[in-house]
PDB file of C-alpha atoms in Angstrom:
ATOM      1  CA  MET V  10      -8.389 -23.768  11.527  1.00 43.00           C
ATOM      2  CA  SER V  11      -9.376 -20.318  10.308  1.00 55.00           C
ATOM      3  CA  GLY V  12      -9.794 -19.881   6.584  1.00 90.00           C
ATOM      4  CA  LYS V  13      -8.780 -16.250   6.815  1.00 96.00           C
ATOM      5  CA  PRO V  14      -5.542 -15.052   5.242  1.00 98.00           C
ATOM      6  CA  VAL V  15      -2.803 -14.612   7.859  1.00 98.00           C
ATOM      7  CA  LEU V  16      -0.435 -11.668   7.477  1.00 98.00           C
ATOM      8  CA  HIS V  17       3.064 -11.878   8.941  1.00 98.00           C
ATOM      9  CA  TYR V  18       4.748  -8.527   9.454  1.00 97.00           C
ATOM     10  CA  PHE V  19       5.765  -5.874  11.943  1.00 94.00           C
ATOM     11  CA  ASN V  20       2.889  -3.950  13.565  1.00 94.00           C
ATOM     12  CA  ALA V  21       3.246  -0.957  11.251  1.00 94.00           C
ATOM     13  CA  ARG V  22       2.476   0.130   7.705  1.00 95.00           C
ATOM     14  CA  GLY V  23       5.594  -0.692   5.730  1.00 93.00           C
ATOM     15  CA  ARG V  24       5.253  -2.994   2.734  1.00 94.00           C
ATOM     16  CA  MET V  25       2.257  -4.827   4.200  1.00 97.00           C
ATOM     17  CA  GLU V  26      -0.122  -1.865   4.356  1.00 97.00           C
ATOM     18  CA  CYS V  27      -1.108  -1.946   0.673  1.00 97.00           C
ATOM     19  CA  ILE V  28      -1.950  -5.640   1.162  1.00 98.00           C
ATOM     20  CA  ARG V  29      -4.141  -4.825   4.170  1.00 98.00           C
ATOM     21  CA  TRP V  30      -5.864  -2.138   2.091  1.00 98.00           C
ATOM     22  CA  LEU V  31      -6.581  -4.456  -0.825  1.00 98.00           C
ATOM     23  CA  LEU V  32      -7.958  -7.251   1.344  1.00 98.00           C
ATOM     24  CA  ALA V  33     -10.157  -4.791   3.236  1.00 98.00           C
ATOM     25  CA  ALA V  34     -11.468  -3.249   0.015  1.00 98.00           C
ATOM     26  CA  ALA V  35     -12.349  -6.737  -1.229  1.00 98.00           C
ATOM     27  CA  GLY V  36     -14.297  -7.341   1.983  1.00 97.00           C
ATOM     28  CA  VAL V  37     -11.908 -10.064   3.140  1.00 98.00           C
ATOM     29  CA  GLU V  38     -11.319 -10.541   6.848  1.00 97.00           C
ATOM     30  CA  PHE V  39      -7.736 -11.371   7.786  1.00 98.00           C
ATOM     31  CA  ASP V  40      -5.641 -12.197  10.834  1.00 97.00           C
ATOM     32  CA  GLU V  41      -2.242 -10.780  11.656  1.00 98.00           C
ATOM     33  CA  LYS V  42       0.749 -12.325  13.407  1.00 97.00           C
ATOM     34  CA  PHE V  43       3.102  -9.536  14.357  1.00 97.00           C
ATOM     35  CA  ILE V  44       6.859  -9.942  14.371  1.00 96.00           C
ATOM     36  CA  GLN V  45       7.870  -8.417  17.695  1.00 94.00           C
ATOM     37  CA  SER V  46      11.478  -9.509  18.088  1.00 93.00           C
ATOM     38  CA  PRO V  47      14.496 -10.717  16.083  1.00 94.00           C
ATOM     39  CA  GLU V  48      13.686 -14.185  17.432  1.00 95.00           C
ATOM     40  CA  ASP V  49      10.213 -14.101  15.863  1.00 95.00           C
ATOM     41  CA  LEU V  50      11.730 -13.314  12.482  1.00 95.00           C
ATOM     42  CA  GLU V  51      14.434 -15.934  12.893  1.00 95.00           C
ATOM     43  CA  LYS V  52      11.857 -18.606  13.713  1.00 96.00           C
ATOM     44  CA  LEU V  53       9.916 -17.848  10.516  1.00 96.00           C
ATOM     45  CA  LYS V  54      13.150 -18.225   8.576  1.00 95.00           C
ATOM     46  CA  LYS V  55      14.264 -21.445  10.292  1.00 95.00           C
ATOM     47  CA  ASP V  56      10.830 -23.011   9.839  1.00 95.00           C
ATOM     48  CA  GLY V  57      11.126 -22.442   6.094  1.00 95.00           C
ATOM     49  CA  ASN V  58       8.214 -20.022   5.931  1.00 95.00           C
ATOM     50  CA  LEU V  59       9.993 -17.175   4.161  1.00 96.00           C
ATOM     51  CA  MET V  60      11.112 -17.953   0.625  1.00 95.00           C
ATOM     52  CA  PHE V  61      13.647 -15.139   0.503  1.00 95.00           C
ATOM     53  CA  ASP V  62      14.103 -14.791   4.266  1.00 94.00           C
ATOM     54  CA  GLN V  63      12.053 -11.615   4.327  1.00 94.00           C
ATOM     55  CA  VAL V  64       8.557 -10.298   4.959  1.00 96.00           C
ATOM     56  CA  PRO V  65       5.777  -9.465   4.092  1.00 97.00           C
ATOM     57  CA  MET V  66       4.508 -13.005   3.995  1.00 98.00           C
ATOM     58  CA  VAL V  67       0.856 -13.956   3.639  1.00 98.00           C
ATOM     59  CA  GLU V  68      -0.658 -17.377   4.257  1.00 98.00           C
ATOM     60  CA  ILE V  69      -3.579 -17.724   1.864  1.00 97.00           C
ATOM     61  CA  ASP V  70      -5.281 -20.665   0.149  1.00 97.00           C
ATOM     62  CA  GLY V  71      -2.671 -23.122   1.426  1.00 96.00           C
ATOM     63  CA  MET V  72       0.242 -21.031   0.164  1.00 97.00           C
ATOM     64  CA  LYS V  73       2.856 -18.946   1.938  1.00 97.00           C
ATOM     65  CA  LEU V  74       3.325 -16.043  -0.447  1.00 98.00           C
ATOM     66  CA  ALA V  75       6.249 -13.645  -0.282  1.00 96.00           C
ATOM     67  CA  GLN V  76       6.999 -10.475  -2.272  1.00 96.00           C
ATOM     68  CA  THR V  77       4.503  -7.629  -2.032  1.00 96.00           C
ATOM     69  CA  ARG V  78       3.650  -7.391  -5.731  1.00 95.00           C
ATOM     70  CA  ALA V  79       3.091 -11.138  -6.055  1.00 97.00           C
ATOM     71  CA  ILE V  80       0.747 -11.063  -3.068  1.00 98.00           C
ATOM     72  CA  LEU V  81      -1.158  -8.070  -4.453  1.00 97.00           C
ATOM     73  CA  ASN V  82      -1.473  -9.720  -7.870  1.00 97.00           C
ATOM     74  CA  TYR V  83      -2.934 -12.874  -6.348  1.00 98.00           C
ATOM     75  CA  ILE V  84      -5.450 -11.013  -4.188  1.00 98.00           C
ATOM     76  CA  ALA V  85      -6.510  -8.765  -7.077  1.00 98.00           C
ATOM     77  CA  THR V  86      -7.021 -11.749  -9.372  1.00 98.00           C
ATOM     78  CA  LYS V  87      -8.848 -13.824  -6.758  1.00 97.00           C
ATOM     79  CA  TYR V  88     -11.309 -11.044  -5.934  1.00 98.00           C
ATOM     80  CA  ASP V  89     -11.847  -9.740  -9.474  1.00 97.00           C
ATOM     81  CA  LEU V  90     -10.039  -6.440  -8.978  1.00 98.00           C
ATOM     82  CA  TYR V  91      -7.624  -6.814 -11.901  1.00 98.00           C
ATOM     83  CA  GLY V  92      -9.579  -5.635 -14.951  1.00 97.00           C
ATOM     84  CA  LYS V  93     -11.546  -7.538 -17.554  1.00 96.00           C
ATOM     85  CA  ASP V  94      -8.800  -8.193 -20.119  1.00 97.00           C
ATOM     86  CA  MET V  95      -5.080  -7.909 -20.872  1.00 97.00           C
ATOM     87  CA  LYS V  96      -5.270  -4.261 -21.940  1.00 97.00           C
ATOM     88  CA  GLU V  97      -6.976  -3.206 -18.732  1.00 98.00           C
ATOM     89  CA  ARG V  98      -4.486  -5.231 -16.717  1.00 98.00           C
ATOM     90  CA  ALA V  99      -1.593  -3.532 -18.519  1.00 98.00           C
ATOM     91  CA  LEU V 100      -2.989  -0.112 -17.581  1.00 98.00           C
ATOM     92  CA  ILE V 101      -3.574  -1.236 -14.004  1.00 98.00           C
ATOM     93  CA  ASP V 102       0.019  -2.490 -13.779  1.00 97.00           C
ATOM     94  CA  MET V 103       1.444   0.698 -15.279  1.00 98.00           C
ATOM     95  CA  TYR V 104      -0.532   2.974 -12.955  1.00 98.00           C
ATOM     96  CA  THR V 105       0.239   0.765  -9.951  1.00 97.00           C
ATOM     97  CA  GLU V 106       3.985   0.914 -10.562  1.00 97.00           C
ATOM     98  CA  GLY V 107       3.874   4.716 -10.584  1.00 97.00           C
ATOM     99  CA  ILE V 108       1.809   4.758  -7.391  1.00 97.00           C
ATOM    100  CA  LEU V 109       4.207   2.384  -5.645  1.00 96.00           C
ATOM    101  CA  ASP V 110       7.203   4.467  -6.759  1.00 96.00           C
ATOM    102  CA  LEU V 111       5.828   7.608  -5.124  1.00 97.00           C
ATOM    103  CA  THR V 112       4.560   5.713  -2.074  1.00 96.00           C
ATOM    104  CA  GLU V 113       8.067   4.323  -1.535  1.00 95.00           C
ATOM    105  CA  MET V 114       9.597   7.780  -1.892  1.00 95.00           C
ATOM    106  CA  ILE V 115       7.299   9.218   0.777  1.00 95.00           C
ATOM    107  CA  MET V 116       7.619   6.218   3.116  1.00 93.00           C
ATOM    108  CA  GLN V 117      11.411   6.320   3.018  1.00 92.00           C
ATOM    109  CA  LEU V 118      11.450   9.841   4.458  1.00 93.00           C
ATOM    110  CA  VAL V 119      10.791   8.532   7.973  1.00 89.00           C
ATOM    111  CA  ILE V 120      14.087   6.581   7.994  1.00 89.00           C
ATOM    112  CA  CYS V 121      16.090   9.078   5.958  1.00 88.00           C
ATOM    113  CA  PRO V 122      19.396  10.267   7.520  1.00 91.00           C
ATOM    114  CA  PRO V 123      18.958  13.766   8.999  1.00 92.00           C
ATOM    115  CA  ASP V 124      21.516  15.318   6.652  1.00 95.00           C
ATOM    116  CA  GLN V 125      19.500  14.119   3.626  1.00 95.00           C
ATOM    117  CA  LYS V 126      16.001  14.824   4.965  1.00 94.00           C
ATOM    118  CA  GLU V 127      15.551  18.337   3.581  1.00 95.00           C
ATOM    119  CA  ALA V 128      16.702  17.479   0.058  1.00 97.00           C
ATOM    120  CA  LYS V 129      14.702  14.242  -0.130  1.00 96.00           C
ATOM    121  CA  THR V 130      11.588  15.926   1.245  1.00 97.00           C
ATOM    122  CA  ALA V 131      11.862  18.648  -1.394  1.00 97.00           C
ATOM    123  CA  LEU V 132      12.327  16.035  -4.118  1.00 97.00           C
ATOM    124  CA  ALA V 133       9.299  14.038  -2.924  1.00 97.00           C
ATOM    125  CA  LYS V 134       7.145  17.171  -2.950  1.00 97.00           C
ATOM    126  CA  ASP V 135       8.339  18.087  -6.431  1.00 97.00           C
ATOM    127  CA  ARG V 136       7.672  14.603  -7.809  1.00 97.00           C
ATOM    128  CA  THR V 137       4.247  14.519  -6.161  1.00 98.00           C
ATOM    129  CA  LYS V 138       3.120  17.886  -7.483  1.00 97.00           C
ATOM    130  CA  ASN V 139       4.771  17.924 -10.887  1.00 97.00           C
ATOM    131  CA  ARG V 140       5.012  14.305 -12.007  1.00 97.00           C
ATOM    132  CA  TYR V 141       2.715  11.794 -10.339  1.00 98.00           C
ATOM    133  CA  LEU V 142      -0.457  13.654  -9.352  1.00 98.00           C
ATOM    134  CA  PRO V 143      -0.716  15.446 -12.715  1.00 98.00           C
ATOM    135  CA  ALA V 144      -0.482  12.083 -14.469  1.00 98.00           C
ATOM    136  CA  PHE V 145      -3.429  10.630 -12.541  1.00 98.00           C
ATOM    137  CA  GLU V 146      -5.453  13.829 -12.792  1.00 98.00           C
ATOM    138  CA  LYS V 147      -4.976  13.580 -16.564  1.00 97.00           C
ATOM    139  CA  VAL V 148      -6.205   9.977 -16.624  1.00 97.00           C
ATOM    140  CA  LEU V 149      -9.400  10.908 -14.796  1.00 97.00           C
ATOM    141  CA  LYS V 150      -9.938  13.913 -17.038  1.00 97.00           C
ATOM    142  CA  SER V 151      -9.351  11.895 -20.218  1.00 96.00           C
ATOM    143  CA  HIS V 152     -12.271   9.515 -19.693  1.00 94.00           C
ATOM    144  CA  GLY V 153     -14.488  11.344 -17.200  1.00 91.00           C
ATOM    145  CA  GLN V 154     -15.298   8.146 -15.320  1.00 93.00           C
ATOM    146  CA  ASP V 155     -15.426   7.372 -11.608  1.00 95.00           C
ATOM    147  CA  TYR V 156     -12.615   4.820 -11.649  1.00 97.00           C
ATOM    148  CA  LEU V 157      -9.149   4.767 -13.199  1.00 97.00           C
ATOM    149  CA  VAL V 158      -9.623   1.719 -15.440  1.00 97.00           C
ATOM    150  CA  GLY V 159     -12.696   0.145 -17.038  1.00 94.00           C
ATOM    151  CA  ASN V 160     -15.205   2.305 -15.144  1.00 92.00           C
ATOM    152  CA  ARG V 161     -15.364  -0.167 -12.270  1.00 96.00           C
ATOM    153  CA  LEU V 162     -13.397  -0.696  -9.072  1.00 98.00           C
ATOM    154  CA  THR V 163      -9.989  -2.314  -9.510  1.00 98.00           C
ATOM    155  CA  ARG V 164      -6.927  -2.666  -7.315  1.00 98.00           C
ATOM    156  CA  VAL V 165      -5.386   0.510  -8.718  1.00 98.00           C
ATOM    157  CA  ASP V 166      -8.202   2.653  -7.327  1.00 98.00           C
ATOM    158  CA  ILE V 167      -7.424   1.341  -3.854  1.00 98.00           C
ATOM    159  CA  HIS V 168      -3.682   1.876  -4.311  1.00 98.00           C
ATOM    160  CA  LEU V 169      -4.278   5.440  -5.482  1.00 98.00           C
ATOM    161  CA  LEU V 170      -6.579   6.246  -2.556  1.00 98.00           C
ATOM    162  CA  GLU V 171      -3.964   4.924  -0.126  1.00 98.00           C
ATOM    163  CA  LEU V 172      -1.334   7.109  -1.797  1.00 98.00           C
ATOM    164  CA  LEU V 173      -3.555  10.214  -1.721  1.00 98.00           C
ATOM    165  CA  LEU V 174      -4.080   9.751   2.002  1.00 98.00           C
ATOM    166  CA  TYR V 175      -0.302   9.538   2.494  1.00 97.00           C
ATOM    167  CA  VAL V 176       0.145  12.689   0.430  1.00 97.00           C
ATOM    168  CA  GLU V 177      -2.461  14.399   2.591  1.00 97.00           C
ATOM    169  CA  GLU V 178      -0.508  13.420   5.724  1.00 96.00           C
ATOM    170  CA  PHE V 179       2.757  14.520   4.110  1.00 96.00           C
ATOM    171  CA  ASP V 180       1.561  17.946   2.894  1.00 96.00           C
ATOM    172  CA  ALA V 181      -2.151  18.480   2.277  1.00 96.00           C
ATOM    173  CA  SER V 182      -1.468  21.537   0.108  1.00 97.00           C
ATOM    174  CA  LEU V 183      -0.034  19.244  -2.578  1.00 97.00           C
ATOM    175  CA  LEU V 184      -3.585  18.137  -3.456  1.00 97.00           C
ATOM    176  CA  THR V 185      -4.937  21.657  -3.880  1.00 96.00           C
ATOM    177  CA  SER V 186      -4.441  21.855  -7.645  1.00 96.00           C
ATOM    178  CA  PHE V 187      -6.051  18.499  -8.420  1.00 98.00           C
ATOM    179  CA  PRO V 188      -9.855  18.710  -8.147  1.00 97.00           C
ATOM    180  CA  LEU V 189     -10.516  15.412  -9.898  1.00 98.00           C
ATOM    181  CA  LEU V 190      -8.195  13.556  -7.544  1.00 98.00           C
ATOM    182  CA  LYS V 191      -9.809  15.189  -4.522  1.00 98.00           C
ATOM    183  CA  ALA V 192     -13.229  14.097  -5.786  1.00 98.00           C
ATOM    184  CA  PHE V 193     -11.845  10.618  -6.480  1.00 98.00           C
ATOM    185  CA  LYS V 194     -10.515  10.415  -2.917  1.00 98.00           C
ATOM    186  CA  SER V 195     -13.921  11.278  -1.483  1.00 98.00           C
ATOM    187  CA  ARG V 196     -15.718   8.893  -3.834  1.00 98.00           C
ATOM    188  CA  ILE V 197     -13.546   5.821  -3.163  1.00 98.00           C
ATOM    189  CA  SER V 198     -13.427   6.582   0.565  1.00 98.00           C
ATOM    190  CA  SER V 199     -17.225   6.328   0.613  1.00 98.00           C
ATOM    191  CA  LEU V 200     -17.362   2.742  -0.687  1.00 98.00           C
ATOM    192  CA  PRO V 201     -18.700   0.567   2.156  1.00 98.00           C
ATOM    193  CA  ASN V 202     -15.673  -1.702   2.630  1.00 98.00           C
ATOM    194  CA  VAL V 203     -13.256   1.202   2.333  1.00 98.00           C
ATOM    195  CA  LYS V 204     -15.276   3.389   4.671  1.00 98.00           C
ATOM    196  CA  LYS V 205     -15.196   0.602   7.247  1.00 98.00           C
ATOM    197  CA  PHE V 206     -11.405   0.262   6.934  1.00 98.00           C
ATOM    198  CA  LEU V 207     -10.991   4.003   7.466  1.00 97.00           C
ATOM    199  CA  GLN V 208     -12.832   3.885  10.795  1.00 96.00           C
ATOM    200  CA  PRO V 209     -10.910   3.939  14.100  1.00 94.00           C
ATOM    201  CA  GLY V 210     -10.297   0.443  15.427  1.00 95.00           C
ATOM    202  CA  SER V 211      -9.771  -1.187  12.023  1.00 97.00           C
ATOM    203  CA  GLN V 212      -6.574  -3.016  11.054  1.00 97.00           C
ATOM    204  CA  ARG V 213      -5.347   0.048   9.197  1.00 97.00           C
ATOM    205  CA  LYS V 214      -2.080   1.246  10.676  1.00 96.00           C
ATOM    206  CA  LEU V 215      -1.315   4.778  11.854  1.00 93.00           C
ATOM    207  CA  PRO V 216       1.754   6.754  10.719  1.00 92.00           C
ATOM    208  CA  VAL V 217       4.945   5.271  12.096  1.00 88.00           C
ATOM    209  CA  ASP V 218       6.519   6.964  15.097  1.00 87.00           C
ATOM    210  CA  ALA V 219      10.093   7.139  16.387  1.00 85.00           C
ATOM    211  CA  LYS V 220       9.590   4.247  18.818  1.00 87.00           C
ATOM    212  CA  GLN V 221       8.321   1.947  16.060  1.00 89.00           C
ATOM    213  CA  ILE V 222      11.239   2.875  13.821  1.00 88.00           C
ATOM    214  CA  GLU V 223      13.692   1.993  16.579  1.00 89.00           C
ATOM    215  CA  GLU V 224      11.940  -1.339  17.231  1.00 90.00           C
ATOM    216  CA  ALA V 225      11.955  -2.146  13.511  1.00 88.00           C
ATOM    217  CA  ARG V 226      15.673  -1.373  13.284  1.00 88.00           C
ATOM    218  CA  LYS V 227      16.361  -3.919  16.012  1.00 89.00           C
ATOM    219  CA  ILE V 228      14.266  -6.617  14.353  1.00 90.00           C
ATOM    220  CA  PHE V 229      15.188  -6.102  10.700  1.00 88.00           C
ATOM    221  CA  LYS V 230      18.694  -4.678  11.240  1.00 83.00           C
ATOM    222  CA  PHE V 231      18.526  -1.758   8.804  1.00 79.00           C
TER     223      PHE V 231
END
């Protein structure tokens, strides 16, 4: 039996993509079992594989882990991407929560009701430009180092790169005023494992399209 982690999710970004990113950045190969129908999801539930009857779920080291943050915490700890002490970990957690907040805001736009799309898009752009990106630009400016915490690669650098790429897809002009973040994006993208994950043909998922959204609605009933 393969010793690789096995990721159970729909064949799209969603809440699994940050897990794919972190594993790839750590140089960990993984397999994926895609949920392609309501029956696939129901079987995982009936077999007792989903603690809270929901995905993402990752099989790793003999465990079946649910909940995105719990999975990320385990991977980061296992592969030494979680800082050297409690203070660094606190900063990593704080920065990560902000990154995940904005990531969620941007991701939700693709399933937003049409009558709310304009207002929510405007809010996401405002939060990106005036709240979240300035905060991370300030962190980089404050210590002048290549990484966000401890001057070495941690999980939060990978989360931030993922977010910056989403922002670039969303509206590239939002990055214009943040030279340190643009340099950070280029720097982290050049790391060997990250560079490999960014290449065509990797397990990185493309932006979701209308067909995928419709398929996901049928499976997950949202």
